[in-house]
Amino acid sequence: MGTALAPAVRRAFESGTVVQKDDTYVLNHTTKYLARANVDERHNYGQFPQGDPRARICESWRFPVIDGYYDPADPEESYHWNEVTFVYRTFDGTQPGSVSVVGTFAPLYQEIPLRRIGGTPYFAVTVMVPKGEVHTYRYVVDGRQELDPINPQTAVADNGRVWSRFFTHGCTQRLSFEPWEMDILERLTDHILPFRTVEGQRFLDRYYQQLDRAARESQYPIAYRFDESVGIANFIDKLVAREENHRLIDYKICLEIINRLLRMRNPFVEPRLMSKEMYIELYNQMASGNVPGWDYGAYQNPRFFLQLLRRHAITGAFAHPKYGGNAAASGWVYLSERYRDPETGATLFDWRRVQEPPLGTDQQYRG
Amino acid sequence: MANGYDVVVIGSGAGGAPIANMLVKAGKNVLMLEKGPLFRTQDQTSGLSDFKRDELFATGPEKIIRVERAANWGESYYSSHVEPDLNDEPHIYRDADGRDRATLEGYTAQCVGGGTQLYGGVSLRFSPLDFRLKSFNENGAALRNDPNGDVKREARDWPITYDDLEPYYTLAEELVGISGTRQNQLKPASREVYQKPLPPNPISRFVEIGMDALGMPRYRTPLAVITEDHPPSGRTYPGGEAAKTGYVNRYGCPLGLKSSTWVALLAPIYGRPNFELRPNCTVTHLECDSSGNVTKVVYLDAGGQRREVSGKLIVVACSAIESVRLLKLSALESAEFDRRINQNDLLGKYFLTHCFGGAEAIMPGRYDKSLSVDSDWATDACATPDFIRSNGLWAGGAIYNNTSDQCLPISLARTHGSQDIDTIWKAFVEDTSLTGERLASFFDENFGTRLSVSFMANQVPLKTNRIELHPTVKDKWGRNVAYIIKEWHPHDQYLMDVFAEQCARVLRFGGDGGRGNYPVFEKGGVYQAENGLARIANHILGGARFGTDRNDSVLDPNCRAWEFDNLYVTDGSFMPTSGGANPTLTIQANSFRVADHLLSRL
């Protein structure tokens, strides 16, 4: 845990440093989700066990709040960092005396106190954490350690102890899937997106070759696995770890079915090495809803899974790279290179113009 | 000034902010309560805005409807980061099959600035005729598709004229910060206050050609986007085409170049000792005494604690549906409030949106549509008495092109086959043929090539179109949610067909140099959409109309509730007819007008 996969972060700042934010900032990112009187579980789409208090809360995945960081004295270095705002509250009407957070993001597991947000049940503190990292933490409430009652993400440590977990922007550490699942996911999404068409492949090869190491680090400081086409599998790995955790189960069941099914169809080749035609055939069968060998008892509707995968794939290809897909902005670059003015050669999708440096070139917008 | 406020304003969007702006500048003590967060621009923070140029801010991750007994229980929805959560506070509408469905339609945005943070910024005035549709139709010929004479019977003149509102239109344009051109508008202005528009996107050239070929006098669409420094709000313009980002409609502007009511009207008074803004506070109800004074505004603070506050004057401006809901919820709390607000049976009735729709085509060539604001060209050619009468219509409307729609890759995919927030992603995920080479072709065909022309026209007011409290569905605070019951009158449908054809003609003539044969593949009015009864275009109007006759209106001509001394309603709910244009500027102008009246009382 806590391993920085990002290109070497220049540690001009220290992880865990407290950033002063005003109460309004905290409440702006808290009230809508946590202030409420309902006791019904209106936010459970299957991602929570029954009775989990998170099911009453809207978008509990938003906590702790991960946001950009900006220091006017060092904008360039700032871009490598996130602000992480921990918010604690109880839902049983009790009011703790003191709350602090202890976790892998701070030196020597030091306890960082949360402050009471005036006149509210919320406690909060904002700290700096580098991008591209995964961390675990616990709250210390009146001297006793507990898991975050809001954030649903957890991780089990080597000693079997459960911790709350968060990850920062551009994270590439696997959180949801096994390597074999990632492999199949990549092959499936390859077929959905245009990047593995002949032209698309040519583009990717050229694009990744021309990015030398220095460019990767300066222009695309968020880490990527460059052997991936456009980071779609990584995007989905993060999405189902957090925002769409209710869809993790769909992936787990269907990837298992697909793995078994592909091995049945060709026992001699690993699914990740199987021919494009095998995947196209599977894709078409899934689209029709009729997949020979599919375990309908385990998952009723292969077409539904395909639809889910398509939405996630296209989102991952073209969403801001901070979400872990669109690696090195390759999705955007694909479009900006493909579409050019036939006369001047100028791009007809000038995304860089309005995105923040160093990703883009906008001199005002900071991301 | 605790509890000693001159005015308490509920809601910080187009209806509330102008009043706070004027009254604070006049030295009055104003408290503004806003349900949503205070999202700031880069300059107002230590460096980063809460708004981002990020497609996943406009349409977020999947969530699933869990509203009990709703017919769309189990369906997916994707709300923006400032829309309310559908499971927490849904709007329910009654669909054509008689079943209730939860919808995001009818919410604008819950944040300081309200809908003006997310809107495209189209800031048209209503035409002088829009204010007197009853008089205009009284002696006219019979209307098409109106066999029972509903339209003439239900049309109303506003209690104020265009000329009464004109100075406030000008004031609103000046203080909000609007860029556009005036020549060829049917809406006379007393003073020129527009900033210069930015050069149009090259794809809009086809609209120019089409409108010229058809003899439609055109002008640059007035937009709430600054293009120069704006002294009234203290905003500076970075220069060049900085405002043309493509992240326009449904995106807050991180630089504050879009003239939301927060950056234009509230930020300039923020920090003054006589102004207090409390974001993240939800008003639950109002209480009144036996002489018709609202004595208490009861709200839940950012932590969910019940609080009370009072003021000499109370302004409700939560957007039409939520204002009607708040008044109805207050009536549930007390018989006195009930008796007064329901002195006739009109509260919630005559709910209005717009007749809207348009046409779309794939144009020759490809253009960088991300270099755009929301719209480039507009015309009032379909708002003239001649056009209206010769087509057997009761009212006119505006036509303008959309430049920024579908200009970004995810939005192109997720709005493929659907344009509204309830059915987003649906067609794309179901169209499984779009994959690999076919997906590449889809982008080749549609990215930077599509051009749409839209209309915005008056909807016939009907008493049966109404906002109620839903009998069973409760929000996260246990309060009954709003229930939207509406349908399209046959004349509305006819009007939408006429206007959609006009939009299509602009593209047909624009696409082939004026010959009129260019293929247009989509054309229609919203009533034809699968969920046409839900669709509102975020233009939520009526339900508490103003008038001179207390038996025929909810509010008096100053937007005061008839049986109350100090209760005013100033969002779009005051409108007796919906006007032939996007409503925001008219809501703002009217609020400036009401502000003058309030000042005379303080």
mmCIF file with all atom_site columns, C-alpha atoms in Angstrom, chain A residues 21-22 24-25 27-29 31-38 40-46 56-59 61-62 67-72 83 89 119-122 190-194 197-199 235 239 243-244 246-247 283 287 303-304 306-308 310-311 314-315 318-320 322-323 332 334-335 338-340 347-351 353-355 362 364-367, chain B residues 36-40 42-43 46-57 61-64 66 68 76-85 87-90 238 241-242 244-245 247 254-255 270 279-280 301-305 307 366-372 407-410 413 425 428-437 439-440 443-444 447 474-477:
data_model
loop_
_atom_site.group_PDB
_atom_site.id
_atom_site.type_symbol
_atom_site.label_atom_id
_atom_site.label_alt_id
_atom_site.label_comp_id
_atom_site.label_asym_id
_atom_site.label_entity_id
_atom_site.label_seq_id
_atom_site.pdbx_PDB_ins_code
_atom_site.Cartn_x
_atom_site.Cartn_y
_atom_site.Cartn_z
_atom_site.occupancy
_atom_site.B_iso_or_equiv
_atom_site.pdbx_formal_charge
_atom_site.auth_seq_id
_atom_site.auth_comp_id
_atom_site.auth_asym_id
_atom_site.auth_atom_id
_atom_site.pdbx_PDB_model_num
ATOM 1   C CA . LYS A 1 21  ? -9.848  24.934 3.866   1.00 0.00 ? 21  LYS A CA 1
ATOM 2   C CA . ASP A 1 22  ? -12.774 27.064 4.976   1.00 0.00 ? 22  ASP A CA 1
ATOM 3   C CA . THR A 1 24  ? -17.896 26.444 3.341   1.00 0.00 ? 24  THR A CA 1
ATOM 4   C CA . TYR A 1 25  ? -15.650 24.236 1.223   1.00 0.00 ? 25  TYR A CA 1
ATOM 5   C CA . LEU A 1 27  ? -19.996 21.827 3.676   1.00 0.00 ? 27  LEU A CA 1
ATOM 6   C CA . ASN A 1 28  ? -20.226 22.361 -0.083  1.00 0.00 ? 28  ASN A CA 1
ATOM 7   C CA . HIS A 1 29  ? -18.950 18.836 -0.581  1.00 0.00 ? 29  HIS A CA 1
ATOM 8   C CA . THR A 1 31  ? -24.298 18.579 3.040   1.00 0.00 ? 31  THR A CA 1
ATOM 9   C CA . LYS A 1 32  ? -26.048 17.248 -0.043  1.00 0.00 ? 32  LYS A CA 1
ATOM 10  C CA . TYR A 1 33  ? -24.796 13.755 0.677   1.00 0.00 ? 33  TYR A CA 1
ATOM 11  C CA . LEU A 1 34  ? -24.776 13.469 4.437   1.00 0.00 ? 34  LEU A CA 1
ATOM 12  C CA . ALA A 1 35  ? -27.482 15.805 5.775   1.00 0.00 ? 35  ALA A CA 1
ATOM 13  C CA . ARG A 1 36  ? -30.768 13.915 5.869   1.00 0.00 ? 36  ARG A CA 1
ATOM 14  C CA . ALA A 1 37  ? -33.499 12.411 7.991   1.00 0.00 ? 37  ALA A CA 1
ATOM 15  C CA . ASN A 1 38  ? -34.418 9.304  5.977   1.00 0.00 ? 38  ASN A CA 1
ATOM 16  C CA . ASP A 1 40  ? -34.853 3.945  4.394   1.00 0.00 ? 40  ASP A CA 1
ATOM 17  C CA . GLU A 1 41  ? -32.097 2.437  2.266   1.00 0.00 ? 41  GLU A CA 1
ATOM 18  C CA . ARG A 1 42  ? -32.795 4.434  -0.857  1.00 0.00 ? 42  ARG A CA 1
ATOM 19  C CA . HIS A 1 43  ? -29.222 4.367  -2.089  1.00 0.00 ? 43  HIS A CA 1
ATOM 20  C CA . ASN A 1 44  ? -28.615 0.655  -2.110  1.00 0.00 ? 44  ASN A CA 1
ATOM 21  C CA . TYR A 1 45  ? -28.416 -0.824 -5.606  1.00 0.00 ? 45  TYR A CA 1
ATOM 22  C CA . GLY A 1 46  ? -26.932 -4.021 -4.353  1.00 0.00 ? 46  GLY A CA 1
ATOM 23  C CA . ARG A 1 56  ? -29.192 5.721  3.544   1.00 0.00 ? 56  ARG A CA 1
ATOM 24  C CA . ILE A 1 57  ? -26.549 8.141  2.303   1.00 0.00 ? 57  ILE A CA 1
ATOM 25  C CA . CYS A 1 58  ? -26.272 9.591  -1.148  1.00 0.00 ? 58  CYS A CA 1
ATOM 26  C CA . GLU A 1 59  ? -23.018 8.864  -3.015  1.00 0.00 ? 59  GLU A CA 1
ATOM 27  C CA . TRP A 1 61  ? -18.240 6.887  -2.448  1.00 0.00 ? 61  TRP A CA 1
ATOM 28  C CA . ARG A 1 62  ? -17.438 10.604 -2.606  1.00 0.00 ? 62  ARG A CA 1
ATOM 29  C CA . ASP A 1 67  ? -9.820  17.219 -5.213  1.00 0.00 ? 67  ASP A CA 1
ATOM 30  C CA . GLY A 1 68  ? -7.057  19.031 -7.068  1.00 0.00 ? 68  GLY A CA 1
ATOM 31  C CA . TYR A 1 69  ? -4.334  20.958 -5.266  1.00 0.00 ? 69  TYR A CA 1
ATOM 32  C CA . TYR A 1 70  ? -2.971  24.318 -6.255  1.00 0.00 ? 70  TYR A CA 1
ATOM 33  C CA . ASP A 1 71  ? -0.198  26.391 -4.765  1.00 0.00 ? 71  ASP A CA 1
ATOM 34  C CA . PRO A 1 72  ? 0.316   29.631 -6.687  1.00 0.00 ? 72  PRO A CA 1
ATOM 35  C CA . GLU A 1 83  ? -6.190  17.368 -1.624  1.00 0.00 ? 83  GLU A CA 1
ATOM 36  C CA . ARG A 1 89  ? -19.928 12.152 11.376  1.00 0.00 ? 89  ARG A CA 1
ATOM 37  C CA . GLY A 1 119 ? -22.480 24.170 14.550  1.00 0.00 ? 119 GLY A CA 1
ATOM 38  C CA . THR A 1 120 ? -22.691 20.946 12.542  1.00 0.00 ? 120 THR A CA 1
ATOM 39  C CA . PRO A 1 121 ? -22.210 17.247 13.260  1.00 0.00 ? 121 PRO A CA 1
ATOM 40  C CA . TYR A 1 122 ? -19.242 17.117 10.874  1.00 0.00 ? 122 TYR A CA 1
ATOM 41  C CA . ASP A 1 190 ? -10.344 -3.386 -27.537 1.00 0.00 ? 190 ASP A CA 1
ATOM 42  C CA . HIS A 1 191 ? -13.079 -4.628 -29.760 1.00 0.00 ? 191 HIS A CA 1
ATOM 43  C CA . ILE A 1 192 ? -15.590 -1.996 -28.673 1.00 0.00 ? 192 ILE A CA 1
ATOM 44  C CA . LEU A 1 193 ? -13.359 0.988  -29.262 1.00 0.00 ? 193 LEU A CA 1
ATOM 45  C CA . PRO A 1 194 ? -11.867 2.086  -32.556 1.00 0.00 ? 194 PRO A CA 1
ATOM 46  C CA . THR A 1 197 ? -8.856  -0.967 -36.023 1.00 0.00 ? 197 THR A CA 1
ATOM 47  C CA . VAL A 1 198 ? -5.947  -0.968 -38.471 1.00 0.00 ? 198 VAL A CA 1
ATOM 48  C CA . GLU A 1 199 ? -5.721  2.793  -38.451 1.00 0.00 ? 199 GLU A CA 1
ATOM 49  C CA . PHE A 1 235 ? -10.509 3.083  -15.764 1.00 0.00 ? 235 PHE A CA 1
ATOM 50  C CA . LEU A 1 239 ? -14.829 2.974  -11.476 1.00 0.00 ? 239 LEU A CA 1
ATOM 51  C CA . GLU A 1 243 ? -18.414 5.348  -8.129  1.00 0.00 ? 243 GLU A CA 1
ATOM 52  C CA . GLU A 1 244 ? -20.059 2.281  -9.642  1.00 0.00 ? 244 GLU A CA 1
ATOM 53  C CA . HIS A 1 246 ? -22.632 -1.776 -7.528  1.00 0.00 ? 246 HIS A CA 1
ATOM 54  C CA . ARG A 1 247 ? -21.400 -2.999 -10.935 1.00 0.00 ? 247 ARG A CA 1
ATOM 55  C CA . TYR A 1 283 ? -19.181 -9.978 -28.760 1.00 0.00 ? 283 TYR A CA 1
ATOM 56  C CA . ALA A 1 287 ? -25.162 -8.545 -28.462 1.00 0.00 ? 287 ALA A CA 1
ATOM 57  C CA . ARG A 1 303 ? -26.429 -8.419 -23.570 1.00 0.00 ? 303 ARG A CA 1
ATOM 58  C CA . PHE A 1 304 ? -26.881 -6.278 -20.486 1.00 0.00 ? 304 PHE A CA 1
ATOM 59  C CA . LEU A 1 306 ? -22.142 -5.917 -22.965 1.00 0.00 ? 306 LEU A CA 1
ATOM 60  C CA . GLN A 1 307 ? -24.112 -2.676 -22.757 1.00 0.00 ? 307 GLN A CA 1
ATOM 61  C CA . LEU A 1 308 ? -22.528 -1.876 -19.429 1.00 0.00 ? 308 LEU A CA 1
ATOM 62  C CA . ARG A 1 310 ? -19.735 -0.333 -23.840 1.00 0.00 ? 310 ARG A CA 1
ATOM 63  C CA . ARG A 1 311 ? -20.737 2.617  -21.674 1.00 0.00 ? 311 ARG A CA 1
ATOM 64  C CA . ILE A 1 314 ? -16.314 4.821  -24.213 1.00 0.00 ? 314 ILE A CA 1
ATOM 65  C CA . THR A 1 315 ? -16.306 6.818  -20.990 1.00 0.00 ? 315 THR A CA 1
ATOM 66  C CA . PHE A 1 318 ? -12.520 9.942  -23.478 1.00 0.00 ? 318 PHE A CA 1
ATOM 67  C CA . ALA A 1 319 ? -12.909 11.023 -19.840 1.00 0.00 ? 319 ALA A CA 1
ATOM 68  C CA . HIS A 1 320 ? -10.271 13.250 -18.293 1.00 0.00 ? 320 HIS A CA 1
ATOM 69  C CA . LYS A 1 322 ? -7.376  11.726 -13.932 1.00 0.00 ? 322 LYS A CA 1
ATOM 70  C CA . TYR A 1 323 ? -10.004 8.964  -13.881 1.00 0.00 ? 323 TYR A CA 1
ATOM 71  C CA . TRP A 1 332 ? -8.408  12.807 -27.211 1.00 0.00 ? 332 TRP A CA 1
ATOM 72  C CA . TYR A 1 334 ? -6.749  10.004 -31.465 1.00 0.00 ? 334 TYR A CA 1
ATOM 73  C CA . LEU A 1 335 ? -9.630  12.325 -32.333 1.00 0.00 ? 335 LEU A CA 1
ATOM 74  C CA . ARG A 1 338 ? -7.853  11.868 -37.054 1.00 0.00 ? 338 ARG A CA 1
ATOM 75  C CA . TYR A 1 339 ? -9.838  15.028 -37.671 1.00 0.00 ? 339 TYR A CA 1
ATOM 76  C CA . ARG A 1 340 ? -7.868  17.749 -39.424 1.00 0.00 ? 340 ARG A CA 1
ATOM 77  C CA . THR A 1 347 ? -6.776  19.851 -35.872 1.00 0.00 ? 347 THR A CA 1
ATOM 78  C CA . LEU A 1 348 ? -10.556 19.946 -35.717 1.00 0.00 ? 348 LEU A CA 1
ATOM 79  C CA . PHE A 1 349 ? -10.623 18.863 -32.082 1.00 0.00 ? 349 PHE A CA 1
ATOM 80  C CA . ASP A 1 350 ? -8.329  21.232 -30.281 1.00 0.00 ? 350 ASP A CA 1
ATOM 81  C CA . TRP A 1 351 ? -8.865  19.802 -26.793 1.00 0.00 ? 351 TRP A CA 1
ATOM 82  C CA . ARG A 1 353 ? -6.624  24.685 -25.915 1.00 0.00 ? 353 ARG A CA 1
ATOM 83  C CA . VAL A 1 354 ? -9.111  24.402 -23.036 1.00 0.00 ? 354 VAL A CA 1
ATOM 84  C CA . GLN A 1 355 ? -7.432  21.870 -20.743 1.00 0.00 ? 355 GLN A CA 1
ATOM 85  C CA . ASP A 1 362 ? -4.894  26.830 -21.475 1.00 0.00 ? 362 ASP A CA 1
ATOM 86  C CA . GLN A 1 364 ? -6.060  30.448 -17.419 1.00 0.00 ? 364 GLN A CA 1
ATOM 87  C CA . TYR A 1 365 ? -7.717  27.176 -16.540 1.00 0.00 ? 365 TYR A CA 1
ATOM 88  C CA . ARG A 1 366 ? -5.945  25.193 -13.831 1.00 0.00 ? 366 ARG A CA 1
ATOM 89  C CA . GLY A 1 367 ? -7.991  22.017 -13.786 1.00 0.00 ? 367 GLY A CA 1
ATOM 90  C CA . GLY B 2 36  ? -27.128 23.956 -2.771  1.00 0.00 ? 36  GLY B CA 1
ATOM 91  C CA . PRO B 2 37  ? -23.411 24.567 -2.304  1.00 0.00 ? 37  PRO B CA 1
ATOM 92  C CA . LEU B 2 38  ? -21.453 27.727 -3.036  1.00 0.00 ? 38  LEU B CA 1
ATOM 93  C CA . PHE B 2 39  ? -19.215 26.599 -5.875  1.00 0.00 ? 39  PHE B CA 1
ATOM 94  C CA . ARG B 2 40  ? -16.617 29.219 -6.626  1.00 0.00 ? 40  ARG B CA 1
ATOM 95  C CA . GLN B 2 42  ? -10.718 29.968 -9.613  1.00 0.00 ? 42  GLN B CA 1
ATOM 96  C CA . ASP B 2 43  ? -10.240 33.588 -8.625  1.00 0.00 ? 43  ASP B CA 1
ATOM 97  C CA . SER B 2 46  ? -6.955  29.495 -3.363  1.00 0.00 ? 46  SER B CA 1
ATOM 98  C CA . GLY B 2 47  ? -6.603  28.473 -6.970  1.00 0.00 ? 47  GLY B CA 1
ATOM 99  C CA . LEU B 2 48  ? -8.985  25.814 -8.250  1.00 0.00 ? 48  LEU B CA 1
ATOM 100 C CA . SER B 2 49  ? -12.654 26.088 -9.063  1.00 0.00 ? 49  SER B CA 1
ATOM 101 C CA . ASP B 2 50  ? -15.276 23.582 -7.924  1.00 0.00 ? 50  ASP B CA 1
ATOM 102 C CA . PHE B 2 51  ? -16.426 23.556 -11.543 1.00 0.00 ? 51  PHE B CA 1
ATOM 103 C CA . LYS B 2 52  ? -14.290 21.631 -14.009 1.00 0.00 ? 52  LYS B CA 1
ATOM 104 C CA . ARG B 2 53  ? -14.047 21.108 -17.736 1.00 0.00 ? 53  ARG B CA 1
ATOM 105 C CA . ASP B 2 54  ? -14.793 17.480 -17.202 1.00 0.00 ? 54  ASP B CA 1
ATOM 106 C CA . GLU B 2 55  ? -17.498 15.585 -19.057 1.00 0.00 ? 55  GLU B CA 1
ATOM 107 C CA . LEU B 2 56  ? -18.193 13.428 -16.011 1.00 0.00 ? 56  LEU B CA 1
ATOM 108 C CA . PHE B 2 57  ? -19.267 16.511 -14.056 1.00 0.00 ? 57  PHE B CA 1
ATOM 109 C CA . PRO B 2 61  ? -21.714 7.808  -12.832 1.00 0.00 ? 61  PRO B CA 1
ATOM 110 C CA . GLU B 2 62  ? -24.676 5.491  -12.959 1.00 0.00 ? 62  GLU B CA 1
ATOM 111 C CA . LYS B 2 63  ? -27.157 5.477  -10.130 1.00 0.00 ? 63  LYS B CA 1
ATOM 112 C CA . ILE B 2 64  ? -30.363 3.482  -9.996  1.00 0.00 ? 64  ILE B CA 1
ATOM 113 C CA . ARG B 2 66  ? -35.112 3.363  -5.970  1.00 0.00 ? 66  ARG B CA 1
ATOM 114 C CA . GLU B 2 68  ? -40.916 3.290  -4.198  1.00 0.00 ? 68  GLU B CA 1
ATOM 115 C CA . SER B 2 76  ? -30.454 3.991  -14.418 1.00 0.00 ? 76  SER B CA 1
ATOM 116 C CA . TYR B 2 77  ? -29.918 7.725  -14.126 1.00 0.00 ? 77  TYR B CA 1
ATOM 117 C CA . TYR B 2 78  ? -26.877 9.951  -14.450 1.00 0.00 ? 78  TYR B CA 1
ATOM 118 C CA . SER B 2 79  ? -27.124 13.292 -12.702 1.00 0.00 ? 79  SER B CA 1
ATOM 119 C CA . SER B 2 80  ? -24.711 16.191 -12.822 1.00 0.00 ? 80  SER B CA 1
ATOM 120 C CA . HIS B 2 81  ? -22.755 17.122 -9.720  1.00 0.00 ? 81  HIS B CA 1
ATOM 121 C CA . VAL B 2 82  ? -25.146 19.975 -8.920  1.00 0.00 ? 82  VAL B CA 1
ATOM 122 C CA . GLU B 2 83  ? -28.405 18.285 -9.686  1.00 0.00 ? 83  GLU B CA 1
ATOM 123 C CA . PRO B 2 84  ? -30.290 16.867 -6.722  1.00 0.00 ? 84  PRO B CA 1
ATOM 124 C CA . ASP B 2 85  ? -30.135 13.144 -6.260  1.00 0.00 ? 85  ASP B CA 1
ATOM 125 C CA . ASN B 2 87  ? -33.590 9.047  -4.878  1.00 0.00 ? 87  ASN B CA 1
ATOM 126 C CA . ASP B 2 88  ? -33.335 11.847 -2.322  1.00 0.00 ? 88  ASP B CA 1
ATOM 127 C CA . GLU B 2 89  ? -35.656 14.379 -3.896  1.00 0.00 ? 89  GLU B CA 1
ATOM 128 C CA . PRO B 2 90  ? -37.290 13.152 -7.074  1.00 0.00 ? 90  PRO B CA 1
ATOM 129 C CA . PRO B 2 238 ? -8.697  37.051 -20.407 1.00 0.00 ? 238 PRO B CA 1
ATOM 130 C CA . GLU B 2 241 ? -11.710 33.324 -27.528 1.00 0.00 ? 241 GLU B CA 1
ATOM 131 C CA . ALA B 2 242 ? -11.262 32.174 -23.929 1.00 0.00 ? 242 ALA B CA 1
ATOM 132 C CA . LYS B 2 244 ? -15.355 29.344 -26.305 1.00 0.00 ? 244 LYS B CA 1
ATOM 133 C CA . THR B 2 245 ? -14.605 26.070 -24.594 1.00 0.00 ? 245 THR B CA 1
ATOM 134 C CA . TYR B 2 247 ? -17.848 22.958 -21.914 1.00 0.00 ? 247 TYR B CA 1
ATOM 135 C CA . PRO B 2 254 ? -14.429 27.677 -13.656 1.00 0.00 ? 254 PRO B CA 1
ATOM 136 C CA . LEU B 2 255 ? -13.290 31.101 -14.868 1.00 0.00 ? 255 LEU B CA 1
ATOM 137 C CA . TYR B 2 270 ? -20.637 39.187 -1.107  1.00 0.00 ? 270 TYR B CA 1
ATOM 138 C CA . PRO B 2 279 ? -25.576 28.001 1.199   1.00 0.00 ? 279 PRO B CA 1
ATOM 139 C CA . ASN B 2 280 ? -26.418 24.344 1.904   1.00 0.00 ? 280 ASN B CA 1
ATOM 140 C CA . ASP B 2 301 ? -28.927 24.197 8.093   1.00 0.00 ? 301 ASP B CA 1
ATOM 141 C CA . ALA B 2 302 ? -25.865 22.593 6.524   1.00 0.00 ? 302 ALA B CA 1
ATOM 142 C CA . GLY B 2 303 ? -25.781 20.037 9.308   1.00 0.00 ? 303 GLY B CA 1
ATOM 143 C CA . GLY B 2 304 ? -29.489 19.270 9.043   1.00 0.00 ? 304 GLY B CA 1
ATOM 144 C CA . GLN B 2 305 ? -30.461 21.227 12.186  1.00 0.00 ? 305 GLN B CA 1
ATOM 145 C CA . ARG B 2 307 ? -33.432 26.847 12.273  1.00 0.00 ? 307 ARG B CA 1
ATOM 146 C CA . ARG B 2 366 ? -16.022 19.110 -40.466 1.00 0.00 ? 366 ARG B CA 1
ATOM 147 C CA . TYR B 2 367 ? -15.542 21.815 -37.852 1.00 0.00 ? 367 TYR B CA 1
ATOM 148 C CA . ASP B 2 368 ? -14.035 22.114 -34.411 1.00 0.00 ? 368 ASP B CA 1
ATOM 149 C CA . LYS B 2 369 ? -17.300 22.512 -32.536 1.00 0.00 ? 369 LYS B CA 1
ATOM 150 C CA . SER B 2 370 ? -15.476 22.520 -29.221 1.00 0.00 ? 370 SER B CA 1
ATOM 151 C CA . LEU B 2 371 ? -14.446 26.064 -30.108 1.00 0.00 ? 371 LEU B CA 1
ATOM 152 C CA . SER B 2 372 ? -17.885 27.294 -29.202 1.00 0.00 ? 372 SER B CA 1
ATOM 153 C CA . CYS B 2 407 ? -19.121 18.868 -29.441 1.00 0.00 ? 407 CYS B CA 1
ATOM 154 C CA . LEU B 2 408 ? -17.278 16.626 -26.953 1.00 0.00 ? 408 LEU B CA 1
ATOM 155 C CA . PRO B 2 409 ? -16.695 12.907 -27.445 1.00 0.00 ? 409 PRO B CA 1
ATOM 156 C CA . ILE B 2 410 ? -18.552 11.427 -24.472 1.00 0.00 ? 410 ILE B CA 1
ATOM 157 C CA . ALA B 2 413 ? -21.999 9.118  -27.537 1.00 0.00 ? 413 ALA B CA 1
ATOM 158 C CA . TRP B 2 425 ? -26.778 6.817  -22.687 1.00 0.00 ? 425 TRP B CA 1
ATOM 159 C CA . PHE B 2 428 ? -25.862 4.290  -27.379 1.00 0.00 ? 428 PHE B CA 1
ATOM 160 C CA . VAL B 2 429 ? -25.623 1.293  -25.094 1.00 0.00 ? 429 VAL B CA 1
ATOM 161 C CA . GLU B 2 430 ? -28.450 -0.415 -26.925 1.00 0.00 ? 430 GLU B CA 1
ATOM 162 C CA . ASP B 2 431 ? -26.938 0.215  -30.346 1.00 0.00 ? 431 ASP B CA 1
ATOM 163 C CA . THR B 2 432 ? -24.404 -2.587 -30.014 1.00 0.00 ? 432 THR B CA 1
ATOM 164 C CA . SER B 2 433 ? -23.521 -2.350 -33.695 1.00 0.00 ? 433 SER B CA 1
ATOM 165 C CA . LEU B 2 434 ? -21.437 0.714  -32.885 1.00 0.00 ? 434 LEU B CA 1
ATOM 166 C CA . THR B 2 435 ? -18.169 -0.982 -32.229 1.00 0.00 ? 435 THR B CA 1
ATOM 167 C CA . GLY B 2 436 ? -14.671 -1.178 -33.697 1.00 0.00 ? 436 GLY B CA 1
ATOM 168 C CA . GLU B 2 437 ? -14.769 0.037  -37.306 1.00 0.00 ? 437 GLU B CA 1
ATOM 169 C CA . LEU B 2 439 ? -17.691 3.097  -33.955 1.00 0.00 ? 439 LEU B CA 1
ATOM 170 C CA . ALA B 2 440 ? -14.856 4.759  -35.862 1.00 0.00 ? 440 ALA B CA 1
ATOM 171 C CA . PHE B 2 443 ? -17.285 9.359  -35.013 1.00 0.00 ? 443 PHE B CA 1
ATOM 172 C CA . ASP B 2 444 ? -16.238 10.088 -38.591 1.00 0.00 ? 444 ASP B CA 1
ATOM 173 C CA . PHE B 2 447 ? -17.974 14.367 -34.692 1.00 0.00 ? 447 PHE B CA 1
ATOM 174 C CA . LYS B 2 474 ? -41.196 11.683 0.233   1.00 0.00 ? 474 LYS B CA 1
ATOM 175 C CA . ASP B 2 475 ? -37.823 13.376 -0.048  1.00 0.00 ? 475 ASP B CA 1
ATOM 176 C CA . LYS B 2 476 ? -34.922 12.569 2.255   1.00 0.00 ? 476 LYS B CA 1
ATOM 177 C CA . TRP B 2 477 ? -36.426 14.912 4.880   1.00 0.00 ? 477 TRP B CA 1
#
